[in-house]
């Protein structure tokens, strides 16, 4: 999360009046950035990772665990740590030391939930293999630093969600009453959100714009003794504190679904995000496009969210829950009412899978694009008139169909073309699974791409493994000029498929069959050398270019004779070119081929193999996902009654177990099904 602006926020009725004004100025700022930075070049790819923690507080005597709302106190302690500051760490929003030429300490940031912390490396990682091997130690360092600045009863844990957030037993400390004026939630208090004025305003204005509370409904897991049909027993239908309390009496609660009613149930989720800085805009656009089809695959592979509000869910990932928790669409935009006051019916929440491809790549066929994409035609034309190409102009004109949600009165006085506040107002509140990020004005930073779909894992080893994996996949894409294009509608479909319980083992995903160029040319190991100029392969039906595959086949590769998930030796397309000969080689074999091409030393290769082995075994089903392990822990607990309910004692033991796994990483045999023998 970037630095937080301050000012006088407008309530929704006033913010709505100036929405066009903010959009207009945002487009002007974008064009100014485009003119200044479209030719910007960097020497090499840089990247960074973001880790998010829940802060929990234990009551050992009562065997209870709660979320601690002391984010502000912890950040203050970090910002005042002189040793940390001397090492270049700290809290950018408050105080941090200068980055060092040698190892720089991590930095910490606030997040939406007052029970959350975000930690990033103190400076970007390079592409060197030494940097890759430094990621895991750095993540461990961050966790230690965070723990050292907490109370003795507190700990940072990397669970996606707190198992009983929103349950009636007051699972937060200190206690605050529910039904506050901003969230108006019957399950969580306003004080659960970061007190910075941006966050409560964001939540309140989303609620006001949609004219009802957000509706987050997650299918409940049907166990042996789960009542069926099942109705969420925590919902109070007799509240009359706010007009929106009528929602639950008007169909907001769904049969056989866990019901939640506030932004905190989505934005209070932790994740693992990776940001790449490209050497130029062309490389950035290639990365954006080629990584987009991988988003759903990594979402399923990192699945870690099987519990909500004290109940086992029948899904394994967080994505749709966050999507619904920030969905500001009106009934007209949702298609529930005829268009009268709004301009469009909008198919997706502003937190959703990508809807665009943006690379100027001859392999990008029109059939891959969304033919029904909603864009603001006037804003698109302004971008075209300003010199932007049609693909990128369409991308931003699509993002700008949304209204700005948080507007500060002070920002409306004068347009500053050396700033990006109005542009970022729209850009940063379009939370898609990939984000294309222009260089900030006045900064040496280049064009960046953010990979946003992955779930946080319990251990630093796992988080490092997934971060390193996606970095190496990116290098393979650029080095071998790989082509992962499939229709964007299939990417959207894959994102839905990824939510299924145990999707890694039980579901199949659309993926491109042949990722290779039709002909290899000398110099194919030069990153991005032909990505925007190589002619497209001979035209055939788009539907013939991709097929349904298991995660195992996508990650470990297909065999020529079957699709049983065994790794294929086929690293290049068949000379015959016949469609029947096409087998997908697998992401890990592609990474291994890349590592072969750059002559990595044996010691480094062995260290990287540990991470790739985890990914491979998760994909094959030999090792469990975090979600499967958490679900198994609950279902084998002595107090679990096979009724989908996770009580306080189970929650206490589960959080303790997550902390134990993070500490021991399977070396004591605990969590072996998830981590293997270590």
XYZ file of C-alpha atoms in Angstrom, residues 213-605:
393
model
C -24.580 -2.753 2.511
C -22.208 -4.991 0.615
C -23.423 -8.577 0.406
C -20.768 -11.242 0.816
C -22.270 -14.730 0.661
C -19.984 -17.761 0.692
C -21.270 -21.334 0.224
C -21.087 -23.252 3.489
C -19.401 -26.652 3.505
C -21.970 -29.422 3.967
C -20.551 -31.911 6.453
C -22.179 -35.035 7.881
C -24.192 -33.193 10.542
C -24.587 -29.765 8.947
C -28.308 -28.813 9.019
C -29.688 -28.671 5.486
C -30.942 -26.367 4.248
C -28.601 -24.171 6.262
C -29.232 -20.577 7.267
C -26.491 -18.488 8.853
C -27.374 -18.601 12.580
C -25.391 -15.432 13.365
C -27.682 -13.125 11.348
C -29.985 -10.886 13.381
C -33.138 -10.133 11.393
C -34.606 -7.810 14.032
C -32.147 -4.903 13.910
C -33.460 -1.426 13.084
C -30.477 0.826 13.795
C -29.914 1.867 10.152
C -32.027 1.801 6.983
C -29.661 -0.833 5.564
C -30.668 -3.216 8.338
C -33.602 -4.021 6.067
C -31.166 -5.766 3.697
C -31.309 -9.069 5.558
C -35.105 -8.951 5.498
C -35.048 -8.307 1.757
C -33.046 -11.229 0.466
C -29.422 -10.310 1.274
C -28.948 -13.608 3.129
C -28.801 -16.690 0.910
C -29.738 -20.236 1.767
C -26.730 -22.472 2.487
C -24.381 -19.489 2.544
C -22.290 -17.748 5.205
C -23.419 -14.116 5.201
C -21.161 -11.076 5.720
C -22.005 -7.420 5.319
C -18.892 -5.237 5.452
C -15.774 -4.324 3.517
C -13.631 -5.721 6.351
C -14.560 -9.281 5.372
C -12.761 -8.785 2.068
C -10.106 -6.142 2.558
C -9.230 -7.764 5.879
C -7.707 -10.654 3.908
C -3.948 -11.169 3.609
C -2.208 -12.026 0.352
C 1.148 -12.312 -1.402
C 1.734 -9.821 -4.220
C 4.664 -9.447 -6.600
C 5.513 -6.272 -8.532
C 7.870 -6.283 -11.524
C 9.618 -3.259 -12.966
C 10.137 -3.760 -16.693
C 13.029 -2.344 -18.685
C 10.535 -0.344 -20.781
C 6.833 0.006 -21.472
C 6.861 -2.626 -24.225
C 8.279 -5.268 -21.908
C 5.824 -4.258 -19.209
C 2.891 -4.713 -21.548
C 4.140 -8.141 -22.604
C 4.461 -9.205 -18.952
C 0.976 -7.933 -18.174
C -0.562 -9.954 -20.989
C 1.432 -13.158 -20.587
C 1.054 -13.306 -16.798
C -2.700 -12.668 -16.950
C -3.649 -16.293 -17.838
C -1.428 -17.485 -14.963
C -3.374 -15.537 -12.332
C -6.153 -18.117 -11.829
C -3.629 -20.977 -11.860
C -1.596 -19.432 -9.033
C -4.777 -18.540 -7.153
C -5.808 -22.203 -7.086
C -2.279 -23.392 -6.345
C -1.959 -21.066 -3.330
C -5.498 -21.738 -2.004
C -5.569 -20.907 1.725
C -9.040 -19.641 2.675
C -11.520 -22.385 3.684
C -13.039 -20.643 6.733
C -15.279 -17.598 7.236
C -16.964 -16.265 10.361
C -16.544 -19.487 12.324
C -17.797 -21.847 9.593
C -16.136 -24.104 7.058
C -16.782 -22.791 3.570
C -17.273 -24.793 0.390
C -14.651 -22.647 -1.359
C -10.885 -22.466 -0.841
C -9.819 -18.951 -1.919
C -10.510 -15.342 -0.972
C -10.916 -13.587 -4.336
C -14.689 -13.412 -4.818
C -15.228 -12.506 -1.180
C -13.049 -9.418 -1.584
C -14.742 -8.686 -4.895
C -18.165 -8.606 -3.229
C -16.885 -6.705 -0.198
C -15.912 -3.690 -2.332
C -18.587 -4.000 -5.017
C -20.010 -0.492 -5.381
C -22.257 -1.217 -8.375
C -25.786 0.102 -8.214
C -28.860 -2.041 -8.966
C -28.903 -0.534 -12.467
C -25.239 -1.353 -13.091
C -25.850 -4.884 -11.818
C -28.713 -5.346 -14.269
C -31.307 -5.650 -11.510
C -33.117 -2.519 -12.717
C -33.382 -0.829 -16.135
C -30.773 1.818 -16.857
C -32.146 5.217 -15.920
C -29.612 7.118 -13.832
C -26.446 5.153 -14.657
C -24.662 4.838 -17.992
C -23.787 1.147 -18.205
C -24.498 -2.317 -16.992
C -21.130 -3.375 -15.569
C -20.457 -7.150 -15.556
C -17.750 -7.163 -12.872
C -16.997 -5.630 -9.491
C -14.126 -3.165 -9.386
C -12.211 -5.990 -7.665
C -12.150 -8.652 -10.374
C -10.133 -10.548 -12.929
C -8.599 -8.657 -15.846
C -10.779 -7.658 -18.756
C -8.104 -6.427 -21.179
C -4.889 -7.339 -22.959
C -2.582 -4.422 -23.731
C 0.592 -5.580 -25.545
C 1.259 -4.423 -29.099
C 1.909 -8.011 -30.053
C 1.053 -9.485 -33.448
C 0.093 -12.711 -31.664
C -2.755 -10.882 -29.906
C -5.751 -11.870 -32.000
C -8.977 -9.846 -31.831
C -10.785 -13.021 -30.746
C -8.847 -12.973 -27.454
C -10.355 -9.636 -26.448
C -13.654 -8.955 -24.706
C -15.993 -7.868 -27.489
C -18.465 -6.530 -24.933
C -15.919 -4.561 -22.906
C -17.404 -1.440 -21.345
C -15.327 1.687 -21.945
C -15.920 5.411 -21.665
C -15.778 6.388 -25.371
C -15.135 10.081 -24.749
C -12.220 9.406 -22.418
C -10.828 6.810 -24.816
C -10.909 9.347 -27.615
C -9.069 11.898 -25.460
C -6.337 9.343 -24.837
C -6.133 8.558 -28.560
C -5.974 12.264 -29.382
C -3.180 12.554 -26.820
C -1.082 10.004 -28.716
C -1.869 6.800 -26.827
C -2.356 3.671 -28.924
C -5.819 2.024 -29.098
C -5.058 -0.991 -26.886
C -3.720 1.027 -23.967
C -6.327 3.751 -24.419
C -9.043 1.080 -24.258
C -7.514 -0.380 -21.091
C -7.539 2.905 -19.198
C -10.909 3.988 -20.617
C -12.279 0.742 -19.184
C -10.817 1.421 -15.737
C -12.270 4.936 -15.824
C -15.893 3.773 -16.142
C -15.776 3.610 -12.341
C -16.497 6.518 -10.056
C -13.839 7.824 -7.682
C -14.877 6.695 -4.204
C -12.651 8.778 -1.916
C -12.271 12.421 -2.947
C -10.525 15.053 -0.838
C -11.850 18.581 -1.189
C -8.351 20.068 -1.175
C -7.398 18.098 -4.306
C -10.065 19.815 -6.412
C -8.595 23.309 -6.226
C -5.938 23.081 -8.918
C -4.828 20.507 -11.475
C -1.213 19.475 -10.933
C 0.222 17.733 -13.985
C 3.340 16.866 -12.002
C 1.260 14.692 -9.676
C -0.846 11.567 -10.155
C -3.413 11.859 -7.357
C -6.513 11.956 -9.572
C -5.221 9.229 -11.876
C -4.348 7.004 -8.912
C -7.762 7.666 -7.389
C -9.241 5.551 -10.186
C -6.263 3.326 -10.973
C -5.654 2.179 -7.391
C -9.321 1.339 -6.740
C -9.540 -0.953 -9.758
C -8.270 -4.069 -8.021
C -7.770 -6.507 -10.882
C -5.613 -9.623 -10.681
C -2.978 -7.831 -12.758
C -2.240 -4.122 -12.541
C -0.283 -2.091 -15.107
C 1.424 0.779 -13.292
C 2.900 3.861 -15.012
C 5.998 5.494 -13.490
C 5.162 7.902 -10.636
C 5.879 11.539 -11.549
C 9.213 12.814 -10.286
C 10.545 9.306 -9.687
C 13.212 7.172 -11.286
C 10.841 4.205 -11.088
C 9.950 2.566 -14.388
C 6.866 0.867 -15.831
C 5.607 -1.836 -13.485
C 3.290 -4.822 -13.488
C 1.688 -6.164 -10.316
C 0.727 -9.845 -9.978
C -2.067 -9.877 -7.396
C -3.898 -13.191 -7.313
C -1.811 -15.317 -4.928
C -2.953 -16.207 -1.407
C -0.616 -15.779 1.542
C 0.975 -19.015 2.799
C 1.651 -20.096 6.379
C 5.453 -20.150 6.131
C 8.144 -17.888 4.782
C 9.503 -20.869 2.851
C 6.225 -21.240 0.943
C 5.840 -17.523 0.303
C 9.414 -17.319 -0.958
C 8.830 -20.371 -3.163
C 5.822 -18.838 -4.903
C 7.510 -15.452 -5.258
C 10.639 -17.013 -6.787
C 8.556 -19.258 -9.025
C 6.600 -16.430 -10.617
C 9.817 -14.430 -11.093
C 11.450 -17.347 -12.891
C 8.337 -17.911 -15.013
C 8.522 -14.254 -16.017
C 12.144 -14.649 -17.056
C 11.262 -17.736 -19.095
C 8.431 -15.837 -20.806
C 10.735 -13.032 -21.858
C 13.710 -15.235 -22.728
C 11.802 -17.762 -24.842
C 9.181 -15.346 -26.178
C 6.449 -17.579 -24.793
C 2.825 -17.144 -25.770
C 0.163 -17.910 -23.143
C -2.679 -15.995 -24.816
C -6.173 -17.409 -24.450
C -9.440 -15.469 -24.767
C -9.831 -13.125 -21.812
C -13.277 -14.619 -21.181
C -11.571 -17.964 -20.482
C -9.298 -16.266 -17.936
C -12.416 -14.963 -16.193
C -13.910 -18.460 -16.270
C -10.701 -19.871 -14.799
C -10.868 -17.393 -11.908
C -14.276 -18.790 -10.994
C -13.022 -22.363 -11.311
C -10.161 -21.588 -8.922
C -12.672 -21.040 -6.093
C -13.790 -24.666 -6.014
C -12.859 -26.706 -2.992
C -9.569 -28.507 -3.752
C -9.528 -27.064 -7.268
C -5.895 -28.104 -7.683
C -6.858 -31.762 -7.698
C -10.469 -31.690 -8.816
C -10.805 -29.031 -11.520
C -9.492 -28.316 -15.000
C -8.518 -24.928 -16.395
C -8.343 -23.477 -19.883
C -4.722 -23.063 -20.971
C -2.809 -22.600 -24.193
C -1.512 -25.864 -25.654
C 1.566 -24.608 -27.512
C 3.398 -21.647 -25.949
C 6.331 -21.644 -28.380
C 7.045 -19.494 -31.424
C 6.461 -21.291 -34.698
C 10.127 -20.877 -35.536
C 13.011 -20.290 -33.154
C 15.592 -17.754 -34.240
C 19.075 -17.003 -33.078
C 19.102 -14.848 -29.979
C 15.896 -16.251 -28.564
C 17.371 -15.996 -25.073
C 17.370 -12.222 -25.196
C 14.572 -11.094 -22.916
C 11.638 -9.657 -24.783
C 13.579 -9.381 -28.047
C 10.686 -10.271 -30.337
C 7.624 -10.089 -28.176
C 6.032 -7.167 -29.988
C 7.246 -7.803 -33.532
C 7.160 -11.536 -34.306
C 4.382 -12.384 -36.762
C 1.479 -14.393 -35.491
C 1.403 -18.108 -36.192
C -0.712 -19.291 -39.127
C -4.326 -18.639 -38.352
C -6.487 -21.467 -37.123
C -9.566 -21.554 -34.981
C -8.905 -19.859 -31.664
C -10.750 -22.660 -29.884
C -8.106 -25.085 -31.170
C -5.272 -23.157 -29.511
C -6.186 -24.014 -25.939
C -7.687 -26.866 -23.963
C -8.829 -27.849 -20.493
C -5.881 -28.989 -18.369
C -5.299 -29.950 -14.782
C -3.062 -27.790 -12.599
C -0.621 -30.713 -12.624
C -0.451 -30.630 -16.419
C -0.041 -26.854 -16.497
C 2.729 -26.817 -13.897
C 4.497 -30.150 -14.448
C 3.658 -30.823 -18.079
C 1.653 -33.237 -20.195
C 2.854 -36.437 -21.826
C 2.443 -36.999 -25.558
C 0.224 -40.043 -25.068
C -1.903 -38.964 -22.119
C -2.780 -36.128 -19.788
C -1.833 -37.846 -16.571
C 0.321 -35.023 -15.304
C 3.733 -36.645 -15.757
C 6.438 -34.279 -16.898
C 6.956 -34.233 -20.636
C 10.365 -34.139 -22.290
C 8.820 -32.142 -25.122
C 10.346 -28.709 -24.722
C 9.751 -27.466 -28.275
C 6.848 -27.826 -30.712
C 6.720 -30.856 -32.917
C 8.358 -30.495 -36.309
C 5.227 -31.802 -37.958
C 3.227 -28.911 -36.595
C 0.226 -31.174 -36.296
C -2.230 -30.212 -33.610
C -2.382 -33.790 -32.317
C 1.335 -33.632 -31.480
C 0.924 -30.622 -29.190
C 1.444 -31.198 -25.500
C 1.995 -28.448 -22.996
C 5.545 -28.787 -21.606
C 4.736 -27.431 -18.143
C 5.743 -24.240 -16.370
C 8.414 -25.899 -14.251
C 10.115 -27.614 -17.232
C 10.082 -24.210 -18.950
C 11.728 -22.653 -15.890
C 14.263 -25.492 -15.773
C 15.051 -24.899 -19.437
C 15.570 -21.209 -18.723
C 17.924 -22.043 -15.836
C 19.839 -24.376 -18.154
C 20.236 -21.538 -20.661
C 21.824 -19.151 -18.150
C 24.290 -21.629 -16.625
C 23.349 -21.351 -12.963
C 25.953 -22.807 -10.621
C 25.198 -26.156 -9.015
C 24.800 -24.848 -5.463
C 22.315 -22.174 -6.494
C 20.452 -24.636 -8.700
